[in-house]
Coordinates of C-alpha atoms and ligand atoms in Angstrom, one line a residue:
X70 CA 8.1 -38.0 -13.6
X71 CA 7.5 -34.2 -13.5
X72 CA 7.8 -32.9 -9.9
X73 CA 5.2 -30.8 -8.1
X74 CA 6.2 -27.3 -7.0
X75 CA 6.6 -28.5 -3.4
X76 CA 8.8 -31.5 -4.5
X77 CA 10.9 -29.2 -6.7
X78 CA 11.3 -26.6 -4.0
X79 CA 12.4 -29.3 -1.5
X80 CA 14.9 -30.7 -4.0
X81 CA 16.3 -27.2 -4.6
X82 CA 16.7 -26.6 -0.8
X83 CA 18.4 -29.9 -0.3
X84 CA 21.4 -28.7 -2.4
X85 CA 22.0 -25.6 -0.3
X86 CA 25.7 -25.0 0.5
X87 CA 27.0 -22.6 3.0
X88 CA 28.7 -19.6 1.3
X89 CA 31.1 -19.2 4.2
X90 CA 31.6 -16.1 6.3
X91 CA 33.7 -12.9 6.5
X92 CA 34.2 -10.1 9.0
X93 CA 33.0 -6.6 8.0
X94 CA 32.9 -3.2 9.7
X95 CA 29.4 -2.9 11.2
X96 CA 28.7 0.3 9.3
X97 CA 29.1 -1.8 6.1
X98 CA 26.9 -4.7 7.3
X99 CA 23.5 -3.4 6.4
X100 CA 21.7 -5.8 4.1
X101 CA 24.1 -8.6 5.1
X102 CA 23.1 -11.8 7.1
X103 CA 24.6 -12.0 10.6
X104 CA 26.5 -15.2 11.3
X105 CA 27.3 -14.9 15.0
X106 CA 25.2 -14.2 18.1
X107 CA 25.4 -10.6 19.4
X108 CA 25.2 -10.2 23.2
X109 CA 24.4 -7.3 25.4
X110 CA 27.9 -6.2 26.8
X111 CA 26.1 -4.2 29.5
X112 CA 22.6 -3.9 30.8
X113 CA 20.2 -1.8 28.7
X114 CA 20.2 0.9 30.0
X115 CA 23.5 0.6 31.7
X116 CA 22.6 2.9 34.7
X117 CA 19.4 4.3 36.2
X118 CA 18.8 6.9 33.5
X119 CA 17.0 10.2 34.0
X120 CA 14.1 10.5 31.5
X121 CA 13.1 14.2 32.0
X122 CA 14.8 17.5 32.5
X123 CA 14.0 18.7 36.0
X124 CA 15.0 17.8 39.6
X125 CA 15.9 14.6 41.4
X126 CA 14.6 14.3 44.9
X127 CA 14.3 11.7 47.7
X128 CA 10.7 10.7 47.7
X129 CA 10.6 10.4 51.5
X130 CA 10.9 14.1 51.8
X131 CA 8.0 14.7 49.5
X132 CA 6.0 12.1 51.3
X133 CA 6.5 14.0 54.5
X134 CA 4.8 17.0 52.9
X135 CA 7.9 18.9 51.8
X136 CA 7.3 20.9 48.6
X137 CA 10.2 23.4 48.4
X138 CA 13.6 22.0 47.5
X139 CA 16.9 23.8 47.5
X140 CA 19.2 23.0 44.6
X141 CA 22.6 21.6 45.5
X142 CA 24.1 21.1 42.0
X143 CA 23.4 20.0 38.4
X144 CA 23.7 16.4 37.2
X145 CA 24.3 16.6 33.5
X146 CA 24.3 13.8 30.9
X147 CA 27.8 12.4 30.5
X148 CA 28.9 13.4 34.0
X149 CA 29.8 10.9 36.7
X150 CA 27.2 10.3 39.3
X151 CA 26.7 13.0 42.0
X152 CA 25.4 12.4 45.5
X153 CA 22.7 14.4 47.3
X154 CA 24.4 15.6 50.6
X155 CA 21.1 16.4 52.3
X156 CA 18.0 14.4 51.3
X157 CA 15.8 17.4 52.0
X158 CA 17.5 19.1 49.0
X159 CA 17.4 18.3 45.3
X160 CA 19.8 18.1 42.3
X161 CA 18.8 19.5 38.9
X162 CA 19.0 16.7 36.4
X163 CA 19.1 16.5 32.6
X164 CA 17.6 13.8 30.4
X165 CA 20.2 11.0 29.9
X166 CA 22.1 11.8 33.1
X167 CA 22.8 9.1 35.8
X168 CA 20.3 9.2 38.6
X169 CA 22.1 10.9 41.5
X170 CA 22.9 8.8 44.6
X171 CA 20.3 9.1 47.4
X172 CA 17.6 10.3 45.0
X173 CA 14.8 8.1 43.7
X174 CA 12.3 10.3 41.9
X175 CA 12.4 12.9 39.1
X176 CA 10.1 15.9 38.8
X177 CA 10.0 17.6 35.4
X178 CA 10.5 21.4 35.0
X179 CA 6.9 21.6 33.7
X180 CA 5.6 20.7 37.2
X181 CA 8.0 23.1 39.1
X182 CA 8.2 26.8 39.8
X183 CA 11.8 28.1 40.2
X184 CA 12.5 30.8 42.8
X185 CA 15.5 32.2 44.6
X186 CA 15.9 32.7 48.3
X187 CA 18.9 34.3 50.0
X188 CA 21.1 33.4 47.1
X189 CA 19.9 29.8 46.9
X190 CA 18.1 28.5 43.9
X191 CA 14.9 26.6 44.9
X192 CA 12.1 24.7 43.2
X193 CA 8.5 24.5 44.4
X194 CA 6.6 21.3 43.3
X195 CA 3.2 22.2 41.8
X196 CA 1.9 18.8 40.8
X197 CA 1.4 15.4 42.5
X198 CA 4.5 13.2 42.3
X199 CA 4.7 9.4 42.1
X200 CA 7.6 7.6 43.7
X201 CA 10.2 6.5 41.2
X202 CA 8.7 8.5 38.3
X203 CA 10.7 9.3 35.1
X204 CA 13.5 6.9 35.8
X205 CA 14.6 4.3 33.2
X206 CA 15.9 1.6 35.5
X207 CA 19.3 -0.1 34.7
X208 CA 18.7 -3.4 32.9
X209 CA 15.0 -2.9 32.6
X210 CA 15.1 -3.3 28.8
X211 CA 17.7 -6.0 28.4
X212 CA 19.9 -7.8 31.0
X213 CA 23.6 -8.1 30.6
X214 CA 24.8 -11.0 28.4
X215 CA 21.3 -11.5 26.9
X216 CA 21.4 -12.7 23.2
X217 CA 20.1 -9.7 21.3
X218 CA 20.4 -11.2 17.8
X219 CA 21.2 -14.6 16.5
X220 CA 22.9 -16.0 13.5
X221 CA 20.6 -15.7 10.4
X222 CA 19.3 -12.2 11.1
X223 CA 19.2 -9.8 8.1
X224 CA 20.9 -6.7 9.3
X225 CA 18.9 -3.5 8.9
X226 CA 18.8 -0.1 10.5
X227 CA 17.5 -1.3 13.9
X228 CA 20.3 -3.8 14.0
X229 CA 22.9 -1.2 13.1
X230 CA 21.9 0.8 16.2
X231 CA 22.1 -2.2 18.5
X232 CA 25.5 -3.3 17.0
X233 CA 26.8 0.2 17.7
X234 CA 25.4 0.2 21.3
X235 CA 27.2 -3.0 22.2
X236 CA 30.5 -1.8 20.6
X237 CA 30.5 -4.5 17.9
X238 CA 32.8 -2.7 15.5
X239 CA 33.3 -5.7 13.2
X240 CA 30.7 -8.3 12.7
X241 CA 30.6 -11.8 11.1
X242 CA 28.3 -12.0 8.1
X243 CA 27.8 -14.5 5.2
X244 CA 29.9 -14.2 2.1
X245 CA 27.8 -13.4 -0.9
X246 CA 27.7 -16.2 -3.5
X247 CA 29.4 -15.7 -6.8
X248 CA 26.6 -15.6 -9.3
X249 CA 26.5 -15.7 -13.1
X250 CA 23.4 -14.7 -15.0
X251 CA 23.2 -16.3 -18.4
X252 CA 21.2 -15.1 -21.4
X253 CA 20.6 -17.5 -24.2
X254 CA 19.3 -17.0 -27.7
X255 CA 20.4 -15.6 -31.2
X256 CA 17.5 -13.2 -31.1
X257 CA 18.9 -11.2 -28.2
X258 CA 21.0 -8.0 -28.7
X259 CA 22.6 -5.7 -26.2
X260 CA 20.5 -3.1 -24.5
X261 CA 22.2 -0.2 -26.2
X262 CA 21.7 -1.8 -29.7
X263 CA 18.8 -1.0 -32.0
X264 CA 17.2 -4.4 -32.6
X265 CA 16.4 -5.5 -36.2
X266 CA 12.8 -6.5 -36.7
X267 CA 13.5 -10.1 -35.7
X268 CA 15.6 -9.3 -32.7
X269 CA 14.9 -8.3 -29.0
X270 CA 17.0 -6.5 -26.5
X271 CA 18.0 -8.9 -23.7
X272 CA 16.0 -8.1 -20.7
X273 CA 15.5 -11.1 -18.5
X274 CA 19.1 -11.1 -17.3
X275 CA 18.7 -7.5 -16.2
X276 CA 15.6 -8.2 -14.2
X277 CA 17.4 -11.2 -12.6
X278 CA 20.5 -9.1 -11.9
X279 CA 18.3 -6.4 -10.4
X280 CA 16.6 -8.9 -8.1
X281 CA 20.1 -10.1 -7.1
X282 CA 21.2 -6.5 -6.5
X283 CA 18.4 -6.0 -4.0
X284 CA 19.9 -8.9 -2.1
X285 CA 23.3 -7.3 -2.3
X286 CA 24.6 -9.7 -4.9
X287 CA 26.3 -8.3 -8.0
X288 CA 26.2 -10.9 -10.8
X289 CA 28.3 -11.4 -13.9
X290 CA 26.2 -11.4 -17.1
X291 CA 27.1 -13.7 -20.0
X292 CA 25.3 -14.1 -23.3
X293 CA 25.3 -17.5 -25.1
X294 CA 24.2 -18.0 -28.7
X295 CA 22.2 -21.0 -29.7
X296 CA 25.2 -23.1 -30.6
X297 CA 26.2 -26.1 -28.4
X298 CA 29.9 -25.8 -29.1
X299 CA 30.3 -22.1 -28.3
X300 CA 27.9 -22.5 -25.3
X301 CA 30.2 -25.2 -23.8
X302 CA 33.3 -23.2 -24.5
X303 CA 31.9 -20.1 -22.7
X304 CA 30.5 -22.0 -19.8
X305 CA 33.4 -24.4 -19.1
X306 CA 35.8 -21.9 -17.6
X307 CA 33.1 -20.6 -15.2
X308 CA 32.6 -23.9 -13.5
X309 CA 35.5 -23.7 -11.1
X310 CA 35.0 -20.2 -9.9
X311 CA 31.3 -19.7 -9.4
X312 CA 28.7 -20.8 -6.9
X313 CA 25.4 -20.2 -8.8
X314 CA 24.3 -20.0 -12.4
X315 CA 21.0 -18.5 -13.3
X316 CA 20.2 -18.9 -17.0
X317 CA 17.3 -17.7 -19.1
X318 CA 15.9 -19.7 -22.0
X319 CA 17.0 -22.7 -24.1
X320 CA 15.5 -25.4 -21.8
X321 CA 12.2 -26.0 -23.6
X322 CA 11.4 -28.4 -26.5
X323 CA 12.7 -26.1 -29.2
X324 CA 15.1 -27.3 -31.9
X325 CA 17.7 -24.9 -30.6
X326 CA 17.3 -25.4 -26.9
X327 CA 20.7 -26.9 -26.4
X328 CA 21.3 -25.9 -22.8
X329 CA 20.2 -29.2 -21.1
X330 CA 22.6 -31.3 -23.2
X331 CA 25.4 -28.8 -22.9
X332 CA 25.1 -28.7 -19.1
X333 CA 25.1 -32.5 -19.0
X334 CA 28.2 -32.7 -21.3
X335 CA 30.0 -30.3 -18.9
X336 CA 29.3 -32.7 -16.0
X337 CA 26.2 -31.2 -14.4
X338 CA 24.0 -33.7 -12.5
X339 CA 20.4 -32.9 -13.3
X340 CA 18.2 -32.9 -10.3
X341 CA 15.0 -32.2 -12.2
X342 CA 13.7 -30.9 -15.5
X343 CA 10.1 -29.6 -15.6
X344 CA 7.8 -28.7 -12.8
X345 CA 4.0 -29.0 -12.6
X346 CA 3.6 -25.2 -12.6
X347 CA 2.5 -22.3 -14.8
X348 CA 4.4 -20.3 -15.7
X349 CA 7.8 -21.9 -15.5
X350 CA 7.1 -25.5 -16.5
X351 CA 10.4 -26.1 -18.4
X352 CA 12.5 -25.1 -15.3
X353 CA 15.7 -27.3 -15.1
X354 CA 17.8 -27.6 -12.0
X355 CA 21.1 -29.3 -11.4
X356 CA 24.4 -29.2 -9.6
X357 CA 28.1 -29.6 -10.4
X358 CA 30.0 -31.7 -7.9
X359 CA 32.9 -29.2 -7.7
X360 CA 31.1 -26.2 -9.1
X361 CA 27.9 -24.2 -9.2
X362 CA 24.3 -25.1 -8.7
X363 CA 22.4 -24.3 -11.9
X364 CA 19.0 -22.7 -12.1
X365 CA 18.2 -23.0 -15.8
X366 CA 15.0 -20.9 -16.0
X367 CA 12.7 -20.8 -18.9
X368 CA 13.1 -17.8 -21.3
X369 CA 9.7 -16.4 -21.1
X370 CA 10.2 -13.4 -18.9
X371 CA 7.3 -14.0 -16.4
X372 CA 8.4 -17.6 -16.0
X373 CA 12.0 -16.8 -15.2
X374 CA 10.9 -14.0 -12.8
X375 CA 8.5 -16.3 -11.0
X376 CA 11.1 -19.1 -10.7
X377 CA 13.6 -16.6 -9.2
X378 CA 11.3 -15.7 -6.4
X379 CA 9.9 -19.1 -5.8
X380 CA 13.2 -21.1 -5.9
X381 CA 16.3 -19.1 -6.5
X382 CA 15.9 -16.4 -3.8
X383 CA 15.1 -19.0 -1.0
X384 CA 18.1 -21.0 -2.0
X385 CA 20.4 -17.9 -1.9
X386 CA 19.0 -16.9 1.5
X387 CA 19.4 -20.4 2.9
X388 CA 23.0 -20.5 1.5
X389 CA 23.7 -17.3 3.4
X390 CA 22.4 -18.8 6.6
X391 CA 18.9 -17.2 6.7
X392 CA 15.9 -19.4 7.0
X393 CA 13.6 -18.4 4.2
X394 CA 10.4 -16.9 5.6
X395 CA 7.2 -18.8 5.0
X396 CA 4.9 -17.0 2.5
X397 CA 2.2 -14.7 3.7
X398 CA -1.4 -15.0 2.6
X399 CA -3.8 -12.7 0.7
X400 CA -7.4 -12.7 -0.2
X401 CA -8.4 -13.2 -3.9
X402 CA -10.5 -10.2 -5.0
X403 CA -12.3 -11.9 -7.8
X404 CA -13.0 -15.4 -9.1
X405 CA -10.3 -17.1 -11.1
X406 CA -10.7 -20.1 -13.3
X407 CA -7.7 -22.2 -14.3
X408 CA -8.2 -25.6 -15.7
X409 CA -4.8 -27.2 -16.3
X410 CA -3.6 -29.6 -13.5
X411 CA -0.7 -27.3 -12.6
X412 CA 0.1 -24.9 -9.7
X413 CA -0.8 -21.5 -11.1
X414 CA 1.2 -18.4 -10.2
X415 CA -1.0 -15.5 -10.9
X416 CA 0.5 -11.9 -11.0
X417 CA -1.5 -9.8 -8.5
X418 CA -1.5 -6.3 -7.1
X419 CA -1.7 -6.2 -3.3
X420 CA -3.9 -3.8 -1.4
X421 CA -3.8 -3.6 2.4
X422 CA -7.3 -3.1 3.6
X423 CA -8.4 -1.0 6.7
X424 CA -9.6 -4.2 8.4
X425 CA -6.1 -5.7 8.2
X426 CA -6.5 -8.1 5.3
X427 CA -4.4 -7.9 2.1
X428 CA -6.5 -8.1 -1.0
X429 CA -4.8 -9.7 -4.1
X430 CA -6.2 -8.2 -7.3
X431 CA -5.4 -10.2 -10.5
X432 CA -3.9 -8.0 -13.1
X433 CA -4.4 -8.0 -16.9
X434 CA -2.1 -10.8 -17.9
X435 CA -1.5 -12.2 -21.4
X436 CA 0.7 -15.1 -20.2
X437 CA 4.3 -15.8 -19.5
X438 CA 5.6 -13.7 -22.4
X439 CA 3.9 -10.6 -21.0
X440 CA 6.8 -8.8 -19.4
X441 CA 5.0 -5.5 -18.9
X442 CA 2.3 -7.2 -16.8
X443 CA 4.9 -7.3 -14.0
X444 CA 4.9 -3.5 -13.8
X445 CA 1.3 -3.7 -12.5
X446 CA 1.8 -6.5 -10.0
X447 CA 3.5 -6.9 -6.6
X448 CA 3.4 -10.6 -6.1
X449 CA 2.5 -14.0 -7.5
X450 CA -0.4 -15.7 -5.9
X451 CA 0.0 -19.5 -5.7
X452 CA -3.3 -21.2 -6.7
X453 CA -3.1 -24.8 -5.8
X454 CA -2.9 -27.7 -8.3
X455 CA -5.9 -30.0 -8.7
X456 CA -8.5 -27.2 -8.4
X457 CA -9.9 -25.1 -11.2
X458 CA -12.2 -22.6 -9.6
X459 CA -10.7 -20.1 -7.1
X460 CA -13.4 -18.1 -5.4
X461 CA -13.4 -14.5 -4.6
X462 CA -12.7 -14.1 -0.8
X463 CA -10.5 -17.2 -0.5
X464 CA -7.0 -16.9 0.9
X465 CA -3.9 -18.2 -0.9
X466 CA -0.1 -17.9 -0.4
X467 CA 1.7 -15.0 -2.1
X468 CA 5.3 -14.7 -3.2
X469 CA 6.2 -11.0 -3.2
X470 CA 8.7 -9.4 -5.5
X471 CA 7.9 -5.8 -4.6
Ligands
AMP40 P1 13.3 -20.0 -25.0 O1 13.0 -20.7 -23.7 O2 14.8 -19.9 -25.2 O3 12.6 -20.6 -26.1 O4 12.8 -18.5 -24.8 C1 11.4 -18.3 -24.6 C2 11.1 -16.9 -25.0 O5 11.8 -16.0 -24.0 C3 11.6 -16.4 -26.3 O6 10.5 -15.6 -26.9 C4 12.8 -15.7 -26.1 O7 13.1 -14.7 -27.1 C5 12.6 -15.0 -24.7 N1 13.8 -14.8 -24.0 C6 14.8 -15.7 -23.7 N2 15.8 -15.2 -23.0 C7 15.5 -13.8 -22.9 C8 16.2 -12.7 -22.3 N3 17.3 -12.8 -21.7 N4 15.6 -11.5 -22.4 C9 14.4 -11.4 -23.0 N5 13.7 -12.4 -23.6 C10 14.3 -13.6 -23.6
MG41 MG1 15.8 -19.5 -27.0

């Protein structure tokens, strides 16, 4: 029985295995998935922080009508806290400094006039002042020991700053899976070769490798000819040392599509073969008991590409401890008719509209062999099985690849 997309997706996710963890310097952790909670080692900010260059005063003096303040000293950022000795005076303060003791209000230079009187520097306050203004209170952003990030977070630039702030010099992240990308077919030649009229440069494995690179995974690339003996010989040594195989081609009904039988011979347990979807119907998925999970994707370039984003990427994210995000939705910009009883993955260009909705514009698309159509698209729109007319203005899930 051929599985639906949802059944196939659930079956794929059931096989997720943890890739394990490693400690890395935090500067090298961008793009990795965090595997430990990160706590605030101090309150954010850690002290009452001055937010303006100017003076710090005791508001009570201002409230009593005092407008002229003699300067006692300067409180700079990075200097230990000073104390006002007479609350009728002020301290000059710089942004980032600790609020001096016995002061509670900052007045910025823009609202002051500086004067000198008998060798004393003084400031006259020229604008109304509110009690407590321009102070970033200790702990007002985050309290001490609060969980700032939890396991499963993808580390990006914002996270790098927070890791640095809490002094997390090394951080626990997921190990990356060992992935092999496998090209199949006698028609394929290397990229730097000049193909004969009946040959093609292998391309699918490079789009798959590039998708993996964007996730920080560097894959090994292997090419198999359409010969069951040499296929088995090349694949067998890889079983013990790899986590994921992603192959392209040789899983359909062709006379030379030997991959399913070769994988079975090598001991792979097939989870499913064929899914009620277009493109990508011949997709085969299986697992080795002590070896990799195998995503045997169809050879047509759009099929393999779609299967990567619909099945392989969520599996890889889950294996690295990251819950795959639920897809977002977009609005179909024109009517689409699709008769077969399959879930249809339509290449679309996305346009964010001023009113906040994302329009999905179907692109010229000649079918699953149309590799160049992907250049014009940003995502696949998933049009549900069992319907054949998809109206302009209706919303459907999108699986983005750009
Ligand atoms: P197959 O599933 O092996 O019959 O392949 C389906 C189509 O995809 C054929 O036209 C193949 O030439 C093409 N194809 C398979 N693998 C690749 C690849 N790695 N790069 C480019 N095209 C491929
Ligand atoms: Mg083939």
